[in-house]
Amino acid sequence: MTLPEAWVLGAGPFREIGQPRVTATSPNGDLIAVGGGLGSAQWHGRTASRGSGSHPLAVYRTDDLTCIHQVTSRWPAQSVAFHPTLPLVAFGTGSYDGGWSYEGELLLLDLTTGNAVSLLEHPRQVRQITWRSPETLDLVLAIPCDADEQRFGTTSLACSISRDDWDRAAVGMLRMPYGEKAVPEQPPTDTAAAVAAVSHLCRQRGQVWAARRGVWAVEGLADGRILTTLEGVGLECWSGTTGQLLWQVPVDGTGCQIRVLPGGRTALVLTQAPRRYREGRWIRDPSVVLEIDLDDGAVRKTHKSSCPAVLVSRTDGSWALRDTDHDRRSRTAGEVTFGPPADSATTIQLGRYDLFNHFFDIRYAPELLFLQGRRGEPWRGKWVVAVDAPTGRVRRLFPLEWDAPRGRHLFGGSGAYLDDTAGPALVHSGAVHDRAGLLPGNAFVLRRRYPTGEPQWIFTADREATALDADDTFVYVVFNSGELIVLKAEDGVVHVRQELRIAGRPVVPLSLARVGAGRLAIGTLDGQVLVVPVDAPA
């Protein structure tokens, strides 16, 4: 069987909402509303979370499990309830910010239009929703902030709101005071009940529900097969012609990076176990690099790092690990060690690493490339440096900031080395740091001469680039806004610009790779892989 031009790998029922948190069924049983969580768009070596939504709310038909509406909240879902007579469903969301406030919102989704309205005048965590009657909505809200706990003796406050205009909802129309009264502490949201409800519904329809999380890396092989790595999966291999899953290597933790070694018979995969709480603090185990045979998925070797790390490689197969430990007590933070074939006992220190500043993942690099900042202030004044293996000699190539008089604080990102008619170059993404967050136009994709670093063109964006690949003709970039942009490699002119959707629903892309002539594979935050031709709508 030959698949159509565009298809999805890893698809399944309720994929849009990730891990179910809360559910409710409509009065006639035709619909189910689900609030879920896609997990954090972040791992120990990088973040793609700036501005990306990971708390989806969706409504499905129960007969065929089709998603008919989907919206995203800033906070995780805590409760959901269908209106008894009107085509409306209310979602309560929110969380404690860890230091002072209990923020969230009450969203009312119109099942006719698909529009959602945030009803509360000020952000408040909404813990429980019950429609007492068509006019009256009973709520349990969290206290606004820590200072109120002493006043009320609890963090939960109940109120009732009666209105006859729920079908004409407007933003912020529920204004204080709400007439709240203290009630006993609310138990945490029972996510197991939501998982059971979704699993049961899938079994009734002859389907199987399984959670999948963000696809952090994707690679194409010369024979058309597609490799992916994600939470719970070190590596999985898909047929490039039928879309069939050929084999899978499970892991306890998250697959973060893939490197296909020269010859295309073996891949390295960086994996990381979940954090553990011990002796009053969160700790991370060392990263593990798996050496996997691409014929059958057998793990041939296991390379255990001494720390959490990121993997950096060059085209001849040499690779290195950079310590990403954020603990200031760590003696090895920022240390670089070499893997085979160098396998040198030499270690070098590039300064402390953090996932906002120093992630610099360059495809097809002729050298081992890193970002290095100032001594004592490693987040400032970063340079692109090349590290020779196995000697460990560090060569400064050029500053990350290409316009020295501006002296901006730049973050690293994904990139690719290319050598076309315009000469050798490095194309990489990044962002300009600002205390107010990522401002419009402060994300960028930049082509610069290699190894001197002079800029050749720059493309600016409002949202963060999450992955990049390139060939002699085009540079392919995805953004956490859900957009794919294809730029001409020579001058940066936009060739294709399109929103990525699966089954009509927007997705957050995390990874991207060329997987054959004119085709891209794009890994998403909800655990799917969208395979598309470059010039056709996705």
Coordinates of C-alpha atoms in Angstrom, one line a residue:
M1 CA 0.0 0.0 0.0
T2 CA 1.2 3.5 -0.9
L3 CA 0.2 6.2 1.5
P4 CA -1.2 9.6 0.3
E5 CA 1.1 12.6 0.0
A6 CA 0.5 13.7 3.6
W7 CA -0.2 11.4 6.5
V8 CA 0.2 11.1 10.3
L9 CA 2.3 8.7 12.3
G10 CA 1.4 7.8 15.9
A11 CA -2.2 8.9 15.5
G12 CA -4.9 7.6 17.8
P13 CA -8.1 8.5 19.6
F14 CA -8.1 11.5 21.9
R15 CA -4.6 12.4 20.8
E16 CA -5.3 16.1 20.9
I17 CA -5.7 16.3 24.6
G18 CA -2.7 14.2 25.7
Q19 CA -3.2 12.9 29.2
P20 CA -6.9 13.2 30.3
R21 CA -7.4 15.2 33.5
V22 CA -11.2 15.7 33.7
T23 CA -14.2 14.5 31.6
A24 CA -18.0 15.1 31.4
T25 CA -20.7 13.7 29.2
S26 CA -23.4 15.8 27.7
P27 CA -27.0 15.3 29.0
N28 CA -28.0 13.2 25.9
G29 CA -24.7 11.3 25.9
D30 CA -23.8 12.4 22.4
L31 CA -20.7 14.4 23.4
I32 CA -17.8 14.0 25.9
A33 CA -15.7 17.0 27.0
V34 CA -12.2 16.4 28.0
G35 CA -9.6 18.6 29.6
G36 CA -6.1 17.2 29.2
G37 CA -2.4 17.9 29.4
L38 CA 0.3 17.5 26.8
G39 CA 3.2 17.8 29.3
S40 CA 5.9 20.5 29.3
A41 CA 7.5 21.5 26.1
Q42 CA 10.8 21.3 27.8
W43 CA 13.5 18.7 28.7
H44 CA 16.6 19.1 30.7
G45 CA 18.7 20.6 27.8
R46 CA 16.2 22.9 26.1
T47 CA 12.9 24.6 26.3
A48 CA 10.4 25.3 23.5
S49 CA 7.7 26.4 25.9
R50 CA 7.8 30.2 25.5
G51 CA 4.3 30.9 24.3
S52 CA 3.2 27.4 23.5
G53 CA 0.0 26.0 24.9
S54 CA 0.1 22.6 26.6
H55 CA -3.4 22.5 28.3
P56 CA -5.9 21.5 25.6
L57 CA -9.7 21.4 26.2
A58 CA -11.7 19.5 23.6
V59 CA -15.2 18.1 22.8
Y60 CA -15.7 14.8 21.0
R61 CA -18.6 13.0 19.5
T62 CA -19.1 9.7 21.5
D63 CA -20.2 7.7 18.5
D64 CA -17.0 8.0 16.4
L65 CA -14.7 9.8 18.8
T66 CA -14.3 12.7 16.3
C67 CA -13.0 15.9 17.9
I68 CA -15.4 18.7 17.0
H69 CA -14.0 21.6 19.1
Q70 CA -10.6 22.3 20.6
V71 CA -9.3 25.3 22.6
T72 CA -6.3 25.9 24.8
S73 CA -6.0 27.2 28.3
R74 CA -3.1 28.9 30.0
W75 CA -3.7 26.6 33.0
P76 CA -4.6 22.9 33.6
A77 CA -8.2 21.8 33.6
Q78 CA -9.7 21.1 37.1
S79 CA -13.4 20.6 36.3
V80 CA -15.9 20.5 33.4
A81 CA -19.7 20.5 33.1
F82 CA -22.2 20.7 30.2
H83 CA -25.0 23.2 30.5
P84 CA -28.3 21.3 31.1
T85 CA -30.2 22.8 28.2
L86 CA -28.0 25.1 26.1
P87 CA -25.2 24.1 23.7
L88 CA -22.5 25.2 26.2
V89 CA -19.8 23.5 28.2
A90 CA -17.9 25.2 31.1
F91 CA -14.3 24.4 31.9
G92 CA -12.7 25.4 35.2
T93 CA -8.9 25.7 35.0
G94 CA -6.1 26.9 37.2
S95 CA -3.1 26.1 39.4
Y96 CA -1.0 27.5 42.2
D97 CA 1.9 29.6 40.8
G98 CA 4.3 28.2 43.5
G99 CA 4.8 31.4 45.3
W100 CA 1.7 33.5 45.9
S101 CA -1.3 33.3 43.6
Y102 CA -4.0 30.7 42.6
E103 CA -4.6 31.7 39.0
G104 CA -7.0 30.2 36.4
E105 CA -10.1 30.9 34.5
L106 CA -13.7 29.9 33.9
L107 CA -14.1 29.2 30.1
L108 CA -17.5 28.8 28.5
L109 CA -17.3 27.0 25.1
D110 CA -20.2 27.5 22.7
L111 CA -20.8 24.2 21.0
T112 CA -22.4 25.8 18.0
T113 CA -19.6 28.2 17.1
G114 CA -16.6 26.7 18.8
N115 CA -15.8 30.0 20.4
A116 CA -14.6 30.1 24.1
V117 CA -15.0 33.0 26.4
S118 CA -13.2 33.6 29.7
L119 CA -15.8 34.7 32.1
L120 CA -14.1 35.8 35.3
E121 CA -13.1 39.5 35.7
H122 CA -9.8 38.5 37.3
P123 CA -7.8 35.2 37.0
R124 CA -8.8 32.6 39.7
Q125 CA -8.3 28.9 39.9
V126 CA -11.7 27.2 39.4
R127 CA -11.7 23.9 41.2
Q128 CA -15.3 22.7 40.8
I129 CA -18.2 23.5 38.4
T130 CA -21.9 22.3 38.8
W131 CA -24.9 23.6 37.0
R132 CA -27.6 23.7 39.6
S133 CA -30.2 24.8 37.1
P134 CA -30.2 26.4 33.6
E135 CA -29.7 29.8 35.3
T136 CA -27.5 28.9 38.3
L137 CA -23.8 27.9 38.2
D138 CA -22.2 26.7 41.5
L139 CA -18.5 27.2 41.7
V140 CA -15.7 26.3 44.0
L141 CA -12.8 28.8 43.6
A142 CA -9.4 28.9 45.1
I143 CA -8.5 31.8 47.3
P144 CA -6.8 34.6 45.3
C145 CA -3.5 34.4 47.1
D146 CA -1.6 32.9 50.1
A147 CA -2.5 35.8 52.3
D148 CA -6.2 34.8 52.2
E149 CA -5.6 31.3 53.7
Q150 CA -5.2 32.7 57.2
R151 CA -8.4 34.8 56.8
F152 CA -10.6 32.0 55.6
G153 CA -8.9 29.0 57.2
T154 CA -9.0 27.2 53.8
T155 CA -7.9 27.6 50.2
S156 CA -11.4 26.8 48.8
L157 CA -14.3 29.2 48.5
A158 CA -17.8 28.3 47.2
C159 CA -20.2 30.7 45.4
S160 CA -23.3 30.5 43.2
I161 CA -24.0 32.8 40.2
S162 CA -27.4 33.1 38.6
R163 CA -27.9 34.7 35.2
D164 CA -30.2 34.5 32.3
D165 CA -27.7 35.4 29.6
W166 CA -25.3 32.4 29.6
D167 CA -25.9 32.1 25.9
R168 CA -24.7 35.7 25.4
A169 CA -21.4 35.3 27.4
A170 CA -18.9 38.1 27.2
V171 CA -15.3 38.3 28.4
G172 CA -15.0 39.2 32.1
M173 CA -18.7 39.4 32.6
L174 CA -18.6 37.7 36.0
R175 CA -17.3 40.5 38.3
M176 CA -16.5 40.5 42.0
P177 CA -17.8 40.2 44.6
Y178 CA -19.0 36.6 44.0
G179 CA -20.4 36.1 47.6
E180 CA -17.9 33.4 48.4
K181 CA -18.0 31.3 51.5
A182 CA -15.3 29.1 53.0
V183 CA -15.6 25.4 52.4
P184 CA -13.3 22.4 53.3
E185 CA -10.2 21.8 51.3
Q186 CA -10.9 20.3 47.9
P187 CA -9.2 17.0 47.0
P188 CA -6.9 17.2 44.1
T189 CA -8.3 16.4 40.6
D190 CA -8.6 12.6 40.2
T191 CA -7.0 12.2 36.8
A192 CA -7.4 8.4 37.0
A193 CA -11.1 8.7 36.7
A194 CA -10.7 10.7 33.5
V195 CA -8.2 8.1 32.0
A196 CA -10.7 5.3 32.9
A197 CA -13.6 7.2 31.2
V198 CA -11.6 7.8 28.0
S199 CA -10.2 4.2 27.9
H200 CA -13.7 2.7 28.5
L201 CA -15.2 4.8 25.7
C202 CA -12.4 3.7 23.3
R203 CA -12.9 0.0 24.1
Q204 CA -16.6 0.4 23.4
R205 CA -15.7 1.6 20.0
G206 CA -13.1 -1.1 19.3
Q207 CA -10.2 1.2 19.8
V208 CA -7.3 1.4 22.2
W209 CA -6.3 4.6 24.1
A210 CA -2.6 5.2 24.8
A211 CA -0.8 8.3 25.9
R212 CA 1.9 9.8 23.7
R213 CA 3.9 12.9 24.5
G214 CA 6.1 15.3 22.6
V215 CA 8.3 14.0 19.8
W216 CA 11.6 15.7 20.6
A217 CA 13.6 14.5 17.6
V218 CA 12.8 13.0 14.2
E219 CA 15.3 11.8 11.5
G220 CA 15.0 10.4 8.0
L221 CA 17.0 7.4 6.7
A222 CA 18.3 7.0 3.1
D223 CA 15.8 4.1 2.5
G224 CA 12.8 6.3 3.5
R225 CA 12.3 5.0 7.0
I226 CA 11.6 7.6 9.7
L227 CA 13.0 7.6 13.2
T228 CA 11.4 9.3 16.2
T229 CA 12.1 9.7 19.9
L230 CA 9.7 10.9 22.6
E231 CA 8.6 10.4 26.2
G232 CA 8.8 6.6 27.1
V233 CA 10.4 5.8 23.8
G234 CA 14.1 5.8 23.1
L235 CA 13.7 5.2 19.4
E236 CA 10.9 4.0 17.1
C237 CA 11.2 3.3 13.4
W238 CA 8.4 3.8 10.9
S239 CA 8.1 2.7 7.3
G240 CA 8.3 5.6 4.9
T241 CA 6.0 4.0 2.4
T242 CA 3.2 2.3 4.5
G243 CA 3.4 4.3 7.7
Q244 CA 3.7 1.1 9.7
L245 CA 5.6 1.0 13.0
L246 CA 8.4 -1.4 12.3
W247 CA 10.0 -1.5 15.8
Q248 CA 10.3 0.4 19.0
V249 CA 12.8 0.7 21.9
P250 CA 11.0 1.6 25.2
V251 CA 12.8 3.5 27.9
D252 CA 12.1 4.7 31.4
G253 CA 12.2 8.4 30.7
T254 CA 12.3 10.6 27.6
G255 CA 14.1 10.3 24.3
C256 CA 15.6 13.7 23.6
Q257 CA 18.1 13.6 20.7
I258 CA 18.9 11.3 17.7
R259 CA 22.2 11.1 15.8
V260 CA 22.4 8.8 12.8
L261 CA 26.1 7.7 12.5
P262 CA 27.9 7.6 9.1
G263 CA 26.8 4.7 7.0
G264 CA 23.2 4.9 8.2
R265 CA 23.3 1.5 10.1
T266 CA 23.4 2.8 13.7
A267 CA 21.9 5.7 15.6
L268 CA 22.8 7.3 18.9
V269 CA 19.9 8.3 21.1
L270 CA 20.2 10.5 24.2
T271 CA 17.7 9.5 26.9
Q272 CA 16.9 11.0 30.3
A273 CA 15.1 9.3 33.3
P274 CA 12.5 11.4 35.2
R275 CA 13.6 13.6 38.1
R276 CA 13.6 12.1 41.6
Y277 CA 13.0 13.7 44.9
R278 CA 15.6 12.8 47.5
E279 CA 16.8 14.4 50.7
G280 CA 14.7 17.5 50.3
R281 CA 15.5 18.3 46.7
W282 CA 14.9 17.3 43.1
I283 CA 17.7 15.5 41.4
R284 CA 18.4 14.2 37.9
D285 CA 20.1 11.0 37.1
P286 CA 22.9 11.0 34.5
S287 CA 21.8 10.9 30.8
V288 CA 22.2 7.6 28.9
V289 CA 23.2 7.3 25.2
L290 CA 21.9 4.2 23.5
E291 CA 23.7 2.9 20.4
I292 CA 20.9 1.2 18.4
D293 CA 21.1 -1.0 15.3
L294 CA 18.8 0.4 12.7
D295 CA 18.0 -2.9 11.1
D296 CA 16.1 -4.4 14.0
G297 CA 16.2 -1.9 16.9
A298 CA 18.6 -3.9 19.0
V299 CA 20.5 -1.8 21.6
R300 CA 24.2 -2.7 20.8
K301 CA 25.8 -0.5 23.4
T302 CA 24.9 1.7 26.3
H303 CA 27.0 4.8 27.2
K304 CA 26.3 6.1 30.7
S305 CA 27.2 9.7 31.3
S306 CA 28.3 11.0 34.6
C307 CA 25.6 13.8 34.6
P308 CA 22.5 15.1 32.7
A309 CA 23.8 16.1 29.3
V310 CA 23.2 17.2 25.8
L311 CA 24.6 15.4 22.8
V312 CA 26.7 17.3 20.2
S313 CA 28.1 15.6 17.1
R314 CA 29.9 16.3 13.8
T315 CA 29.5 14.6 10.4
D316 CA 32.4 12.2 10.8
G317 CA 30.6 10.5 13.7
S318 CA 32.6 12.0 16.5
W319 CA 30.4 13.1 19.4
A320 CA 30.5 14.7 22.8
L321 CA 28.4 15.3 25.9
R322 CA 28.0 18.6 27.7
D323 CA 27.0 18.6 31.3
T324 CA 23.7 20.4 31.8
D325 CA 23.4 20.1 35.6
H326 CA 21.7 23.3 36.9
D327 CA 22.8 22.6 40.5
R328 CA 25.3 25.3 41.5
R329 CA 26.9 22.8 43.8
S330 CA 27.8 20.6 40.9
R331 CA 31.5 20.4 40.2
T332 CA 31.0 19.2 36.6
A333 CA 28.4 21.7 35.3
G334 CA 29.4 22.7 31.8
E335 CA 32.0 19.9 31.4
V336 CA 32.4 18.3 28.0
T337 CA 33.4 14.7 27.6
F338 CA 34.1 12.8 24.4
G339 CA 32.4 9.6 23.2
P340 CA 33.6 7.1 20.5
P341 CA 35.6 7.2 18.3
A342 CA 37.6 9.7 20.2
D343 CA 36.9 8.2 23.6
S344 CA 39.5 10.6 25.1
A345 CA 40.1 10.9 28.8
T346 CA 40.4 14.6 28.2
T347 CA 37.6 16.8 29.6
I348 CA 37.1 20.5 29.2
Q349 CA 35.0 23.1 31.0
L350 CA 32.8 25.5 28.9
G351 CA 31.1 27.1 31.8
R352 CA 27.7 26.5 33.4
Y353 CA 24.9 25.4 31.0
D354 CA 21.2 26.4 31.1
L355 CA 18.4 25.4 28.8
F356 CA 17.4 28.9 27.9
N357 CA 20.8 30.2 26.8
H358 CA 23.1 27.4 25.6
F359 CA 21.1 24.9 23.5
F360 CA 22.8 24.9 20.1
D361 CA 21.8 21.9 18.1
I362 CA 23.5 22.1 14.6
R363 CA 22.8 19.5 11.9
Y364 CA 25.6 18.4 9.5
A365 CA 28.2 20.3 11.5
P366 CA 31.8 19.8 10.4
E367 CA 33.0 20.5 14.0
L368 CA 31.7 20.0 17.5
L369 CA 29.9 23.3 18.1
F370 CA 28.9 24.8 21.4
L371 CA 27.9 28.1 23.0
Q372 CA 30.2 29.5 25.6
G373 CA 29.6 32.7 27.7
R374 CA 31.7 34.8 30.0
R375 CA 33.6 33.3 32.9
G376 CA 31.5 33.7 36.0
E377 CA 28.5 34.9 34.0
P378 CA 28.0 32.1 31.4
W379 CA 24.7 33.5 30.2
R380 CA 26.3 36.7 28.9
G381 CA 28.4 37.5 25.9
K382 CA 28.1 34.0 24.3
W383 CA 30.4 32.9 21.5
V384 CA 30.1 30.0 19.1
V385 CA 33.1 27.8 19.8
A386 CA 34.5 24.7 18.1
V387 CA 36.0 21.9 20.3
D388 CA 38.5 19.6 18.7
A389 CA 38.3 15.9 19.4
P390 CA 40.2 14.3 21.0
T391 CA 42.5 17.1 22.1
G392 CA 39.8 19.2 23.7
R393 CA 41.2 22.4 22.2
V394 CA 38.6 25.2 22.2
R395 CA 38.5 27.7 19.3
R396 CA 36.3 30.8 19.5
L397 CA 34.7 31.3 16.1
F398 CA 32.3 34.3 16.4
P399 CA 30.0 36.0 18.9
L400 CA 26.4 34.8 18.9
E401 CA 25.3 38.5 18.8
W402 CA 26.2 39.6 15.2
D403 CA 25.6 43.3 15.8
A404 CA 28.1 44.1 18.6
P405 CA 27.0 47.7 19.3
R406 CA 23.6 46.5 20.3
G407 CA 25.1 44.1 22.9
R408 CA 21.8 42.1 23.1
H409 CA 21.3 39.0 25.2
L410 CA 20.6 36.2 22.8
F411 CA 19.4 32.7 23.3
G412 CA 20.6 29.7 21.2
G413 CA 18.5 27.4 19.2
S414 CA 18.5 24.8 16.4
G415 CA 20.5 25.1 13.2
A416 CA 22.2 23.5 10.2
Y417 CA 25.5 23.8 8.4
L418 CA 25.3 24.0 4.6
D419 CA 27.8 24.6 1.8
D420 CA 26.0 25.9 -1.3
T421 CA 26.8 28.3 -4.2
A422 CA 27.0 31.1 -1.7
G423 CA 29.7 29.3 0.3
P424 CA 29.9 27.5 3.7
A425 CA 27.4 28.9 6.2
L426 CA 25.7 28.3 9.5
V427 CA 21.9 28.8 9.6
H428 CA 20.5 28.9 13.1
S429 CA 17.6 30.1 15.1
G430 CA 17.4 31.9 18.4
A431 CA 15.7 34.7 20.3
V432 CA 16.5 38.0 21.9
H433 CA 16.0 37.9 25.7
D434 CA 13.9 40.7 27.2
R435 CA 12.6 41.0 30.8
A436 CA 9.1 41.3 29.4
G437 CA 9.3 38.0 27.7
L438 CA 9.5 37.2 24.0
L439 CA 8.5 40.4 22.2
P440 CA 7.2 40.6 18.7
G441 CA 10.0 40.3 16.2
N442 CA 12.5 39.0 18.7
A443 CA 12.7 35.5 17.4
F444 CA 15.0 35.0 14.4
V445 CA 16.5 32.7 11.8
L446 CA 19.9 33.8 10.7
R447 CA 22.4 32.7 8.0
R448 CA 26.0 33.6 8.6
R449 CA 29.3 32.8 6.9
Y450 CA 31.3 30.0 8.4
P451 CA 33.5 30.1 10.2
T452 CA 33.7 33.9 10.5
G453 CA 30.1 34.5 11.4
E454 CA 29.2 37.6 9.2
P455 CA 25.4 37.8 8.7
Q456 CA 24.1 37.1 5.2
W457 CA 20.4 37.4 5.9
I458 CA 18.0 37.4 8.8
F459 CA 14.3 36.4 9.1
T460 CA 12.5 37.6 12.2
A461 CA 9.4 36.1 13.9
D462 CA 7.1 36.7 16.8
R463 CA 7.3 33.1 18.2
E464 CA 10.1 30.8 19.0
A465 CA 11.6 28.5 16.4
T466 CA 11.5 24.9 17.7
A467 CA 13.4 23.0 14.9
L468 CA 15.3 23.6 11.7
D469 CA 16.7 21.7 8.7
A470 CA 18.2 22.8 5.5
D471 CA 19.5 21.7 2.1
D472 CA 21.2 23.5 -0.7
T473 CA 17.9 25.1 -1.8
F474 CA 15.7 25.7 1.2
V475 CA 15.8 26.2 5.0
Y476 CA 12.8 24.6 6.8
V477 CA 11.7 26.0 10.1
V478 CA 8.8 25.3 12.5
F479 CA 7.7 27.6 15.3
N480 CA 5.7 26.8 18.5
S481 CA 2.9 29.0 17.0
G482 CA 2.2 25.9 14.8
E483 CA 3.6 27.5 11.7
L484 CA 6.0 26.0 9.1
I485 CA 8.1 28.4 7.1
V486 CA 10.3 27.5 4.2
L487 CA 13.0 30.1 3.3
K488 CA 15.2 30.2 0.3
A489 CA 18.7 29.2 1.5
E490 CA 20.5 31.8 -0.6
D491 CA 18.6 35.0 0.4
G492 CA 16.1 34.1 3.2
V493 CA 13.0 34.9 1.1
V494 CA 9.9 33.1 2.2
H495 CA 9.0 30.3 -0.2
V496 CA 6.2 28.6 1.8
R497 CA 4.3 29.7 4.9
Q498 CA 1.5 27.6 6.3
E499 CA -0.2 26.6 9.6
L500 CA 0.2 23.0 10.6
R501 CA -2.9 21.0 11.4
I502 CA -3.8 17.4 11.9
A503 CA -7.4 16.5 11.2
G504 CA -8.2 20.2 11.1
R505 CA -6.8 20.9 14.6
P506 CA -3.7 23.0 15.2
V507 CA -0.6 21.3 16.6
V508 CA 2.6 22.5 18.3
P509 CA 5.7 21.3 16.3
L510 CA 8.8 20.3 18.3
S511 CA 11.0 18.7 15.7
L512 CA 11.5 18.5 12.0
A513 CA 13.7 16.7 9.4
R514 CA 13.9 16.2 5.7
V515 CA 12.8 12.6 4.9
G516 CA 13.3 12.4 1.2
A517 CA 13.0 14.6 -1.8
G518 CA 10.4 17.3 -1.1
R519 CA 9.1 15.7 2.1
L520 CA 9.3 16.8 5.8
A521 CA 8.6 14.9 9.0
I522 CA 7.4 17.1 11.8
G523 CA 7.1 15.8 15.4
T524 CA 4.4 17.4 17.6
L525 CA 3.8 18.1 21.2
D526 CA 0.9 15.6 21.2
G527 CA 3.1 12.7 20.2
Q528 CA 2.3 12.6 16.5
V529 CA 4.4 13.0 13.4
L530 CA 3.1 14.8 10.4
V531 CA 4.7 13.8 7.1
V532 CA 4.1 16.4 4.4
P533 CA 5.3 17.4 0.9
V534 CA 7.0 20.7 1.1
D535 CA 5.0 22.6 -1.4
A536 CA 1.5 21.3 -0.5
P537 CA -0.7 22.5 2.3
A538 CA -0.2 20.5 5.5

